[in-house]
mmCIF file of C-alpha atoms and ligand atoms in Angstrom:
data_model
loop_
_atom_site.group_PDB
_atom_site.id
_atom_site.type_symbol
_atom_site.label_atom_id
_atom_site.label_comp_id
_atom_site.label_asym_id
_atom_site.label_seq_id
_atom_site.Cartn_x
_atom_site.Cartn_y
_atom_site.Cartn_z
ATOM 1 C CA UNK N 1 0.000 0.000 0.000
ATOM 2 C CA UNK N 2 1.330 3.381 -0.922
ATOM 3 C CA UNK N 3 0.164 6.659 0.367
ATOM 4 C CA UNK N 4 1.512 9.808 -1.194
ATOM 5 C CA UNK N 5 0.792 13.371 -0.314
ATOM 6 C CA UNK N 6 0.048 16.437 -2.384
ATOM 7 C CA UNK N 7 1.085 15.500 -5.852
ATOM 8 C CA UNK N 8 1.056 17.863 -8.780
ATOM 9 C CA UNK N 9 -0.080 15.555 -11.582
ATOM 10 C CA UNK N 10 0.813 17.986 -14.359
ATOM 11 C CA UNK N 11 4.513 17.265 -14.760
ATOM 12 C CA UNK N 12 4.062 13.825 -16.338
ATOM 13 C CA UNK N 13 1.420 14.941 -18.776
ATOM 14 C CA UNK N 14 3.613 17.831 -19.956
ATOM 15 C CA UNK N 15 6.203 15.423 -21.358
ATOM 16 C CA UNK N 16 3.430 13.533 -23.115
ATOM 17 C CA UNK N 17 1.963 16.708 -24.649
ATOM 18 C CA UNK N 18 5.375 17.578 -26.072
ATOM 19 C CA UNK N 19 6.044 14.101 -27.461
ATOM 20 C CA UNK N 20 4.415 15.041 -30.760
ATOM 21 C CA UNK N 21 6.977 17.797 -31.264
ATOM 22 C CA UNK N 22 10.195 16.823 -33.064
ATOM 23 C CA UNK N 23 12.239 19.742 -31.884
ATOM 24 C CA UNK N 24 11.698 22.502 -29.346
ATOM 25 C CA UNK N 25 13.501 25.774 -29.955
ATOM 26 C CA UNK N 26 13.270 28.261 -27.085
ATOM 27 C CA UNK N 27 14.452 31.654 -28.286
ATOM 28 C CA UNK N 28 16.336 33.097 -25.335
ATOM 29 C CA UNK N 29 18.148 36.267 -24.424
ATOM 30 C CA UNK N 30 20.040 37.421 -21.402
ATOM 31 C CA UNK N 31 18.484 40.879 -21.617
ATOM 32 C CA UNK N 32 15.237 42.434 -22.753
ATOM 33 C CA UNK N 33 15.010 44.632 -25.814
ATOM 34 C CA UNK N 34 17.346 42.628 -28.047
ATOM 35 C CA UNK N 35 14.604 41.654 -30.501
ATOM 36 C CA UNK N 36 13.960 38.152 -29.152
ATOM 37 C CA UNK N 37 10.177 38.288 -29.639
ATOM 38 C CA UNK N 38 10.309 39.599 -33.209
ATOM 39 C CA UNK N 39 12.953 37.049 -34.159
ATOM 40 C CA UNK N 40 11.063 34.146 -32.566
ATOM 41 C CA UNK N 41 7.821 35.118 -34.285
ATOM 42 C CA UNK N 42 9.503 35.730 -37.647
ATOM 43 C CA UNK N 43 11.191 32.315 -37.483
ATOM 44 C CA UNK N 44 7.754 30.736 -36.930
ATOM 45 C CA UNK N 45 6.157 32.754 -39.751
ATOM 46 C CA UNK N 46 8.927 31.817 -42.200
ATOM 47 C CA UNK N 47 8.830 28.127 -41.292
ATOM 48 C CA UNK N 48 5.034 28.087 -41.747
ATOM 49 C CA UNK N 49 5.411 29.635 -45.204
ATOM 50 C CA UNK N 50 7.789 26.832 -46.161
ATOM 51 C CA UNK N 51 5.041 24.356 -45.328
ATOM 52 C CA UNK N 52 6.780 23.166 -42.185
ATOM 53 C CA UNK N 53 4.518 22.171 -39.249
ATOM 54 C CA UNK N 54 5.371 24.803 -36.689
ATOM 55 C CA UNK N 55 4.028 25.968 -33.357
ATOM 56 C CA UNK N 56 4.689 29.203 -31.497
ATOM 57 C CA UNK N 57 4.337 29.322 -27.726
ATOM 58 C CA UNK N 58 4.614 32.586 -25.827
ATOM 59 C CA UNK N 59 5.966 31.843 -22.372
ATOM 60 C CA UNK N 60 6.897 35.418 -21.584
ATOM 61 C CA UNK N 61 4.066 35.167 -19.052
ATOM 62 C CA UNK N 62 4.175 38.649 -17.540
ATOM 63 C CA UNK N 63 4.861 40.383 -20.825
ATOM 64 C CA UNK N 64 3.509 38.318 -23.716
ATOM 65 C CA UNK N 65 3.895 40.172 -27.004
ATOM 66 C CA UNK N 66 4.163 37.688 -29.887
ATOM 67 C CA UNK N 67 0.484 38.424 -30.677
ATOM 68 C CA UNK N 68 1.491 42.017 -31.500
ATOM 69 C CA UNK N 69 3.934 40.759 -34.126
ATOM 70 C CA UNK N 70 1.284 38.370 -35.451
ATOM 71 C CA UNK N 71 -1.087 41.346 -35.701
ATOM 72 C CA UNK N 72 -3.938 39.752 -33.760
ATOM 73 C CA UNK N 73 -6.082 40.710 -30.781
ATOM 74 C CA UNK N 74 -5.770 37.836 -28.289
ATOM 75 C CA UNK N 75 -8.906 38.911 -26.405
ATOM 76 C CA UNK N 76 -10.961 38.117 -29.509
ATOM 77 C CA UNK N 77 -9.758 34.511 -29.722
ATOM 78 C CA UNK N 78 -11.050 31.671 -27.567
ATOM 79 C CA UNK N 79 -9.016 28.514 -28.197
ATOM 80 C CA UNK N 80 -11.111 25.452 -28.975
ATOM 81 C CA UNK N 81 -11.486 22.955 -26.143
ATOM 82 C CA UNK N 82 -11.170 19.277 -26.871
ATOM 83 C CA UNK N 83 -9.903 17.264 -23.916
ATOM 84 C CA UNK N 84 -7.532 20.136 -23.331
ATOM 85 C CA UNK N 85 -6.961 23.178 -25.484
ATOM 86 C CA UNK N 86 -6.268 23.108 -29.219
ATOM 87 C CA UNK N 87 -3.929 25.954 -30.217
ATOM 88 C CA UNK N 88 -5.644 28.163 -32.804
ATOM 89 C CA UNK N 89 -3.966 28.410 -36.193
ATOM 90 C CA UNK N 90 -2.649 31.894 -36.910
ATOM 91 C CA UNK N 91 -0.888 32.549 -40.258
ATOM 92 C CA UNK N 92 -0.369 28.788 -40.544
ATOM 93 C CA UNK N 93 1.202 28.564 -37.072
ATOM 94 C CA UNK N 94 -0.237 26.589 -34.150
ATOM 95 C CA UNK N 95 -0.225 29.395 -31.650
ATOM 96 C CA UNK N 96 -0.577 29.540 -27.868
ATOM 97 C CA UNK N 97 -0.177 32.477 -25.496
ATOM 98 C CA UNK N 98 -1.360 33.322 -21.993
ATOM 99 C CA UNK N 99 -2.739 36.529 -23.513
ATOM 100 C CA UNK N 100 -5.740 34.426 -24.668
ATOM 101 C CA UNK N 101 -6.579 34.112 -20.969
ATOM 102 C CA UNK N 102 -5.294 37.345 -19.439
ATOM 103 C CA UNK N 103 -7.119 39.014 -22.352
ATOM 104 C CA UNK N 104 -4.060 41.196 -22.710
ATOM 105 C CA UNK N 105 -4.586 42.788 -19.274
ATOM 106 C CA UNK N 106 -1.553 43.413 -17.046
ATOM 107 C CA UNK N 107 -0.531 40.192 -15.323
ATOM 108 C CA UNK N 108 1.865 40.947 -12.477
ATOM 109 C CA UNK N 109 3.130 37.575 -11.258
ATOM 110 C CA UNK N 110 5.966 36.449 -9.038
ATOM 111 C CA UNK N 111 8.403 33.663 -9.852
ATOM 112 C CA UNK N 112 6.476 30.716 -8.428
ATOM 113 C CA UNK N 113 3.257 31.938 -10.026
ATOM 114 C CA UNK N 114 4.973 32.294 -13.382
ATOM 115 C CA UNK N 115 6.084 28.703 -12.957
ATOM 116 C CA UNK N 116 2.510 27.610 -12.112
ATOM 117 C CA UNK N 117 1.070 29.397 -15.127
ATOM 118 C CA UNK N 118 3.707 27.885 -17.429
ATOM 119 C CA UNK N 119 3.016 24.385 -16.111
ATOM 120 C CA UNK N 120 -0.726 24.847 -16.572
ATOM 121 C CA UNK N 121 -0.325 25.999 -20.176
ATOM 122 C CA UNK N 122 2.062 23.172 -21.021
ATOM 123 C CA UNK N 123 -0.292 20.642 -19.397
ATOM 124 C CA UNK N 124 -3.473 21.726 -21.184
ATOM 125 C CA UNK N 125 -2.180 22.571 -24.671
ATOM 126 C CA UNK N 126 -2.579 19.764 -27.173
ATOM 127 C CA UNK N 127 -0.193 20.440 -30.023
ATOM 128 C CA UNK N 128 -0.542 18.673 -33.335
ATOM 129 C CA UNK N 129 2.419 16.844 -34.870
ATOM 130 C CA UNK N 130 5.009 19.577 -35.126
ATOM 131 C CA UNK N 131 8.424 19.676 -36.736
ATOM 132 C CA UNK N 132 9.318 22.691 -34.615
ATOM 133 C CA UNK N 133 7.896 24.397 -31.576
ATOM 134 C CA UNK N 134 9.338 27.886 -31.250
ATOM 135 C CA UNK N 135 9.099 29.356 -27.755
ATOM 136 C CA UNK N 136 9.400 32.997 -26.848
ATOM 137 C CA UNK N 137 10.880 32.913 -23.342
ATOM 138 C CA UNK N 138 11.105 35.668 -20.727
ATOM 139 C CA UNK N 139 14.423 37.557 -20.887
ATOM 140 C CA UNK N 140 17.153 36.437 -18.536
ATOM 141 C CA UNK N 141 17.631 33.020 -17.045
ATOM 142 C CA UNK N 142 15.356 33.037 -14.011
ATOM 143 C CA UNK N 143 14.306 29.942 -12.113
ATOM 144 C CA UNK N 144 10.987 29.699 -13.950
ATOM 145 C CA UNK N 145 12.837 29.638 -17.273
ATOM 146 C CA UNK N 146 15.166 26.899 -16.088
ATOM 147 C CA UNK N 147 12.116 25.032 -14.798
ATOM 148 C CA UNK N 148 10.437 25.241 -18.192
ATOM 149 C CA UNK N 149 13.483 23.752 -19.812
ATOM 150 C CA UNK N 150 13.530 20.913 -17.310
ATOM 151 C CA UNK N 151 10.018 19.819 -18.396
ATOM 152 C CA UNK N 152 11.182 19.269 -21.944
ATOM 153 C CA UNK N 153 13.357 16.886 -23.893
ATOM 154 C CA UNK N 154 14.611 17.639 -27.377
ATOM 155 C CA UNK N 155 15.322 21.279 -26.668
ATOM 156 C CA UNK N 156 17.875 23.291 -28.544
ATOM 157 C CA UNK N 157 17.728 26.961 -27.591
ATOM 158 C CA UNK N 158 18.646 29.764 -29.918
ATOM 159 C CA UNK N 159 20.286 32.697 -28.166
ATOM 160 C CA UNK N 160 19.700 36.275 -29.276
ATOM 161 C CA UNK N 161 22.078 39.042 -28.294
ATOM 162 C CA UNK N 162 23.255 42.437 -29.460
ATOM 163 C CA UNK N 163 26.920 43.423 -29.856
ATOM 164 C CA UNK N 164 26.607 45.970 -27.026
ATOM 165 C CA UNK N 165 29.383 45.627 -24.431
ATOM 166 C CA UNK N 166 26.579 45.439 -21.865
ATOM 167 C CA UNK N 167 25.275 42.284 -23.513
ATOM 168 C CA UNK N 168 28.561 40.409 -23.720
ATOM 169 C CA UNK N 169 28.915 39.627 -20.051
ATOM 170 C CA UNK N 170 25.298 38.601 -19.615
ATOM 171 C CA UNK N 171 25.144 36.443 -22.733
ATOM 172 C CA UNK N 172 28.187 34.615 -21.485
ATOM 173 C CA UNK N 173 26.505 34.106 -18.124
ATOM 174 C CA UNK N 174 23.445 32.687 -19.896
ATOM 175 C CA UNK N 175 25.584 30.285 -21.934
ATOM 176 C CA UNK N 176 27.458 29.233 -18.824
ATOM 177 C CA UNK N 177 24.236 28.463 -16.957
ATOM 178 C CA UNK N 178 22.759 26.528 -19.884
ATOM 179 C CA UNK N 179 25.932 24.482 -20.219
ATOM 180 C CA UNK N 180 25.859 23.789 -16.507
ATOM 181 C CA UNK N 181 22.247 22.607 -16.822
ATOM 182 C CA UNK N 182 23.383 20.204 -19.563
ATOM 183 C CA UNK N 183 21.620 22.099 -22.341
ATOM 184 C CA UNK N 184 23.397 22.720 -25.639
ATOM 185 C CA UNK N 185 22.130 25.743 -27.551
ATOM 186 C CA UNK N 186 21.576 25.314 -31.277
ATOM 187 C CA UNK N 187 23.269 28.589 -31.969
ATOM 188 C CA UNK N 188 23.477 32.318 -31.471
ATOM 189 C CA UNK N 189 21.985 35.205 -33.434
ATOM 190 C CA UNK N 190 23.589 38.631 -33.250
ATOM 191 C CA UNK N 191 20.890 41.261 -33.666
ATOM 192 C CA UNK N 192 21.254 44.981 -34.430
ATOM 193 C CA UNK N 193 24.752 44.354 -35.773
ATOM 194 C CA UNK N 194 25.830 45.530 -39.209
ATOM 195 C CA UNK N 195 28.593 42.945 -39.269
ATOM 196 C CA UNK N 196 29.530 39.954 -37.128
ATOM 197 C CA UNK N 197 31.528 41.131 -34.149
ATOM 198 C CA UNK N 198 34.711 39.425 -33.116
ATOM 199 C CA UNK N 199 33.865 39.319 -29.442
ATOM 200 C CA UNK N 200 30.576 37.489 -30.069
ATOM 201 C CA UNK N 201 32.220 35.025 -32.456
ATOM 202 C CA UNK N 202 34.844 34.394 -29.787
ATOM 203 C CA UNK N 203 32.113 33.574 -27.283
ATOM 204 C CA UNK N 204 30.397 31.135 -29.662
ATOM 205 C CA UNK N 205 33.740 29.404 -30.212
ATOM 206 C CA UNK N 206 34.390 29.226 -26.506
ATOM 207 C CA UNK N 207 31.042 27.508 -25.906
ATOM 208 C CA UNK N 208 31.257 25.527 -29.112
ATOM 209 C CA UNK N 209 27.949 26.703 -30.557
ATOM 210 C CA UNK N 210 27.086 27.835 -34.059
ATOM 211 C CA UNK N 211 27.176 31.544 -34.942
ATOM 212 C CA UNK N 212 23.923 31.653 -36.903
ATOM 213 C CA UNK N 213 24.358 35.135 -38.330
ATOM 214 C CA UNK N 214 24.003 38.858 -37.772
ATOM 215 C CA UNK N 215 20.930 40.986 -38.429
ATOM 216 C CA UNK N 216 21.648 44.658 -39.176
ATOM 217 C CA UNK N 217 19.697 47.527 -37.674
ATOM 218 C CA UNK N 218 16.619 48.018 -39.785
ATOM 219 C CA UNK N 219 15.205 51.503 -39.766
ATOM 220 C CA UNK N 220 11.495 50.982 -40.334
ATOM 221 C CA UNK N 221 11.200 47.712 -38.421
ATOM 222 C CA UNK N 222 8.833 49.244 -35.865
ATOM 223 C CA UNK N 223 6.382 50.137 -38.615
ATOM 224 C CA UNK N 224 6.236 46.682 -40.209
ATOM 225 C CA UNK N 225 6.530 44.778 -36.956
ATOM 226 C CA UNK N 226 2.753 44.415 -36.511
ATOM 227 C CA UNK N 227 2.025 43.486 -40.117
ATOM 228 C CA UNK N 228 3.090 39.884 -40.815
ATOM 229 C CA UNK N 229 2.566 40.237 -44.577
ATOM 230 C CA UNK N 230 5.040 43.105 -44.775
ATOM 231 C CA UNK N 231 7.300 41.616 -42.122
ATOM 232 C CA UNK N 232 7.964 38.374 -44.020
ATOM 233 C CA UNK N 233 8.894 40.364 -47.135
ATOM 234 C CA UNK N 234 11.234 42.746 -45.308
ATOM 235 C CA UNK N 235 15.035 42.845 -45.336
ATOM 236 C CA UNK N 236 14.824 41.790 -41.715
ATOM 237 C CA UNK N 237 12.980 38.603 -42.684
ATOM 238 C CA UNK N 238 15.531 37.909 -45.452
ATOM 239 C CA UNK N 239 18.241 37.876 -42.829
ATOM 240 C CA UNK N 240 16.174 35.723 -40.492
ATOM 241 C CA UNK N 241 15.422 33.394 -43.394
ATOM 242 C CA UNK N 242 19.104 32.656 -43.969
ATOM 243 C CA UNK N 243 19.305 31.805 -40.265
ATOM 244 C CA UNK N 244 16.215 29.575 -40.531
ATOM 245 C CA UNK N 245 17.912 27.693 -43.384
ATOM 246 C CA UNK N 246 20.823 26.983 -41.066
ATOM 247 C CA UNK N 247 18.478 25.815 -38.306
ATOM 248 C CA UNK N 248 16.709 23.426 -40.660
ATOM 249 C CA UNK N 249 19.960 22.383 -42.353
ATOM 250 C CA UNK N 250 21.397 21.220 -39.049
ATOM 251 C CA UNK N 251 18.593 18.649 -38.859
ATOM 252 C CA UNK N 252 19.164 17.029 -42.231
ATOM 253 C CA UNK O 1 -12.652 20.279 -21.825
ATOM 254 C CA UNK O 2 -9.990 21.222 -19.323
ATOM 255 C CA UNK O 3 -11.268 18.513 -16.972
ATOM 256 C CA UNK O 4 -10.147 15.892 -19.498
ATOM 257 C CA UNK O 5 -6.640 17.315 -19.593
ATOM 258 C CA UNK O 6 -6.486 17.218 -15.797
ATOM 259 C CA UNK O 7 -7.961 13.722 -15.654
ATOM 260 C CA UNK O 8 -5.357 12.542 -18.111
ATOM 261 C CA UNK O 9 -2.611 14.012 -15.934
ATOM 262 C CA UNK O 10 -4.036 12.226 -12.889
ATOM 263 C CA UNK O 11 -4.414 8.860 -14.633
ATOM 264 C CA UNK O 12 -0.884 9.119 -16.036
ATOM 265 C CA UNK O 13 0.339 9.655 -12.525
ATOM 266 C CA UNK O 14 -1.791 6.852 -11.078
ATOM 267 C CA UNK O 15 -0.523 4.358 -13.633
ATOM 268 C CA UNK O 16 3.039 5.341 -12.819
ATOM 269 C CA UNK O 17 2.415 4.727 -9.102
ATOM 270 C CA UNK O 18 0.812 1.345 -9.834
ATOM 271 C CA UNK O 19 3.801 0.335 -11.934
ATOM 272 C CA UNK O 20 6.351 1.519 -9.415
ATOM 273 C CA UNK O 21 4.641 -0.175 -6.491
ATOM 274 C CA UNK O 22 3.813 -3.334 -8.359
ATOM 275 C CA UNK O 23 0.206 -2.837 -7.324
ATOM 276 C CA UNK O 24 -2.918 -4.131 -9.043
ATOM 277 C CA UNK O 25 -5.466 -1.483 -8.253
ATOM 278 C CA UNK O 26 -6.227 1.820 -6.594
ATOM 279 C CA UNK O 27 -8.178 1.525 -3.375
ATOM 280 C CA UNK O 28 -8.705 5.191 -2.772
ATOM 281 C CA UNK O 29 -7.798 8.314 -4.685
ATOM 282 C CA UNK O 30 -8.203 11.597 -2.816
ATOM 283 C CA UNK O 31 -8.216 14.738 -4.914
ATOM 284 C CA UNK O 32 -8.120 18.268 -3.633
ATOM 285 C CA UNK O 33 -10.088 20.661 -5.773
ATOM 286 C CA UNK O 34 -9.308 24.349 -5.422
ATOM 287 C CA UNK O 35 -12.444 26.354 -6.071
ATOM 288 C CA UNK O 36 -10.667 28.999 -8.133
ATOM 289 C CA UNK O 37 -10.396 26.675 -11.109
ATOM 290 C CA UNK O 38 -14.172 25.970 -11.114
ATOM 291 C CA UNK O 39 -13.670 22.356 -12.073
ATOM 292 C CA UNK O 40 -16.805 20.506 -13.163
ATOM 293 C CA UNK O 41 -16.580 17.480 -10.874
ATOM 294 C CA UNK O 42 -19.103 15.462 -12.832
ATOM 295 C CA UNK O 43 -17.035 15.790 -15.978
ATOM 296 C CA UNK O 44 -13.832 15.132 -14.053
ATOM 297 C CA UNK O 45 -15.165 11.854 -12.592
ATOM 298 C CA UNK O 46 -16.572 10.847 -15.964
ATOM 299 C CA UNK O 47 -13.220 11.520 -17.590
ATOM 300 C CA UNK O 48 -11.314 9.710 -14.836
ATOM 301 C CA UNK O 49 -13.505 6.613 -15.152
ATOM 302 C CA UNK O 50 -13.288 6.626 -18.937
ATOM 303 C CA UNK O 51 -9.539 7.010 -18.989
ATOM 304 C CA UNK O 52 -9.126 4.402 -16.231
ATOM 305 C CA UNK O 53 -11.016 1.930 -18.414
ATOM 306 C CA UNK O 54 -8.884 2.851 -21.394
ATOM 307 C CA UNK O 55 -5.682 2.359 -19.380
ATOM 308 C CA UNK O 56 -7.081 -0.823 -17.791
ATOM 309 C CA UNK O 57 -6.842 0.602 -14.286
ATOM 310 C CA UNK O 58 -9.340 -0.112 -11.554
ATOM 311 C CA UNK O 59 -10.132 2.575 -8.993
ATOM 312 C CA UNK O 60 -12.412 1.617 -6.102
ATOM 313 C CA UNK O 61 -13.094 5.019 -4.696
ATOM 314 C CA UNK O 62 -12.538 8.627 -5.758
ATOM 315 C CA UNK O 63 -12.888 11.265 -3.066
ATOM 316 C CA UNK O 64 -12.922 14.943 -3.911
ATOM 317 C CA UNK O 65 -12.301 17.587 -1.301
ATOM 318 C CA UNK O 66 -13.116 21.195 -2.005
ATOM 319 C CA UNK O 67 -10.567 23.765 -1.010
ATOM 320 C CA UNK O 68 -11.759 27.284 -0.279
ATOM 321 C CA UNK O 69 -10.115 30.233 -2.018
ATOM 322 C CA UNK O 70 -7.880 32.403 0.137
ATOM 323 C CA UNK O 71 -6.068 35.346 -1.381
ATOM 324 C CA UNK O 72 -3.596 37.390 0.641
ATOM 325 C CA UNK O 73 -2.300 40.845 -0.224
ATOM 326 C CA UNK O 74 1.489 41.147 -0.109
ATOM 327 C CA UNK O 75 1.291 44.865 0.576
ATOM 328 C CA UNK O 76 -1.240 45.217 3.409
ATOM 329 C CA UNK O 77 -1.592 41.503 4.321
ATOM 330 C CA UNK O 78 -5.395 41.596 3.987
ATOM 331 C CA UNK O 79 -6.865 38.155 3.381
ATOM 332 C CA UNK O 80 -9.993 37.713 1.366
ATOM 333 C CA UNK O 81 -11.906 35.187 -0.639
ATOM 334 C CA UNK O 82 -13.544 35.271 -4.038
ATOM 335 C CA UNK O 83 -16.684 33.709 -5.474
ATOM 336 C CA UNK O 84 -15.937 32.647 -9.009
ATOM 337 C CA UNK O 85 -19.700 32.373 -9.609
ATOM 338 C CA UNK O 86 -19.935 36.152 -9.296
ATOM 339 C CA UNK O 87 -17.344 36.775 -12.021
ATOM 340 C CA UNK O 88 -18.436 37.298 -15.643
ATOM 341 C CA UNK O 89 -18.442 34.022 -17.518
ATOM 342 C CA UNK O 90 -15.551 34.770 -19.875
ATOM 343 C CA UNK O 91 -13.300 35.729 -16.961
ATOM 344 C CA UNK O 92 -14.325 32.662 -14.975
ATOM 345 C CA UNK O 93 -13.493 30.597 -18.050
ATOM 346 C CA UNK O 94 -10.075 32.235 -18.400
ATOM 347 C CA UNK O 95 -9.273 31.561 -14.732
ATOM 348 C CA UNK O 96 -10.509 28.003 -15.211
ATOM 349 C CA UNK O 97 -7.772 27.438 -17.773
ATOM 350 C CA UNK O 98 -4.923 29.319 -16.098
ATOM 351 C CA UNK O 99 -5.786 30.274 -12.484
ATOM 352 C CA UNK O 100 -2.893 32.760 -12.284
ATOM 353 C CA UNK O 101 -4.716 35.144 -14.619
ATOM 354 C CA UNK O 102 -6.894 35.984 -11.601
ATOM 355 C CA UNK O 103 -4.225 38.655 -11.063
ATOM 356 C CA UNK O 104 -5.467 40.367 -14.210
ATOM 357 C CA UNK O 105 -9.032 40.578 -12.966
ATOM 358 C CA UNK O 106 -8.918 41.078 -9.165
ATOM 359 C CA UNK O 107 -7.297 43.512 -6.756
ATOM 360 C CA UNK O 108 -6.879 43.660 -2.985
ATOM 361 C CA UNK O 109 -10.220 44.900 -1.629
ATOM 362 C CA UNK O 110 -8.446 47.091 0.914
ATOM 363 C CA UNK O 111 -5.470 48.717 -0.833
ATOM 364 C CA UNK O 112 -6.155 47.926 -4.486
ATOM 365 C CA UNK O 113 -2.867 46.081 -5.066
ATOM 366 C CA UNK O 114 -2.624 43.270 -7.611
ATOM 367 C CA UNK O 115 0.340 41.921 -5.720
ATOM 368 C CA UNK O 116 -1.272 39.069 -3.840
ATOM 369 C CA UNK O 117 -0.723 35.390 -3.169
ATOM 370 C CA UNK O 118 -3.140 32.596 -3.902
ATOM 371 C CA UNK O 119 -2.776 30.987 -0.475
ATOM 372 C CA UNK O 120 -5.244 28.192 -1.087
ATOM 373 C CA UNK O 121 -7.850 26.996 -3.535
ATOM 374 C CA UNK O 122 -5.826 27.419 -6.722
ATOM 375 C CA UNK O 123 -6.456 24.194 -8.570
ATOM 376 C CA UNK O 124 -6.275 20.467 -8.531
ATOM 377 C CA UNK O 125 -3.824 18.264 -6.696
ATOM 378 C CA UNK O 126 -3.651 14.644 -5.606
ATOM 379 C CA UNK O 127 -3.908 14.617 -1.834
ATOM 380 C CA UNK O 128 -3.281 10.908 -1.477
ATOM 381 C CA UNK O 129 -3.420 7.661 -3.371
ATOM 382 C CA UNK O 130 -3.758 4.214 -1.802
ATOM 383 C CA UNK O 131 -2.935 1.220 -3.911
ATOM 384 C CA UNK O 132 -3.046 -2.519 -3.230
HETATM 385 ZN ZN1 ZN E 301 -3.794 45.144 0.135
#
């Protein structure tokens, strides 16, 4: 006879929900404002246009913003329920965000609550068969983020940074912590950089990860950022597309 | 239905316990049901029984204990409770799926802060499981 106390039954089911996903790519950054959300969403949009089965999951719980890049109002969408929640299809992407439930209201949560909300979303969302699940993660490597990663197998994060001297130290810290947690990033993207910078390349060599490419500063990005049709045709997307090719290439 | 997703999580866990303990059946399964998540118990039991059959698991008794909602302000330490039935349906639904979004829709009745803890009554957990 076994008697156990106070079990959270969600953890097991999370692994099962993610079994249908071939590869999970959390897009991570050590700092906010480096373009992580736009890059994550653009990667998903470009993969969908290539006919790849792709999902996009916004786990930036207190500040979800992928829906802005997708140009949709999350309060107007109620995901279909079928023994869980079926992610609605947006621009060919299976899409899930907490903004469907917070209705885009402010959601001030502390660390443990962020963790709870993430677990709930992962436990209820029933993804279809996906080649890639792209995840927009909260900036920095907080405990909740590390927890998220621990619920998943098959993860290969993509790191986004800028060449700013302020970013160098923190991106290295992020890489160090990931390595320590036994997670190997798929590669690093240098954003807002007109050319690859030596220091960043040095860091990728040190941690033995792929330098996926640089994305120059693009002047009108803020204007096209909420219009997916224009976004995917932009110079920004062209740069991201060459990075996507490398991501897909690595799997062949 | 969210209840099905939760039931699946419970049955997955139960089958793991049965395997690990080399047990043949569940004598008693005690679930704690936080009221914030407004779980439909009828659907939950229906889903549990259906999934148990599918997994070839026998459960003699399922007990469900309600847990009252207690919220506590981190600023002024006021404690209060909430009646989900008084919330508009779409908000109740949203909280049903992800209880943490209650922070988007409720404030401390005394000081108006959204910085509060859900002390009890959040959602579903397995209080105990007896197998033989
Ligand atoms: Zn208060």
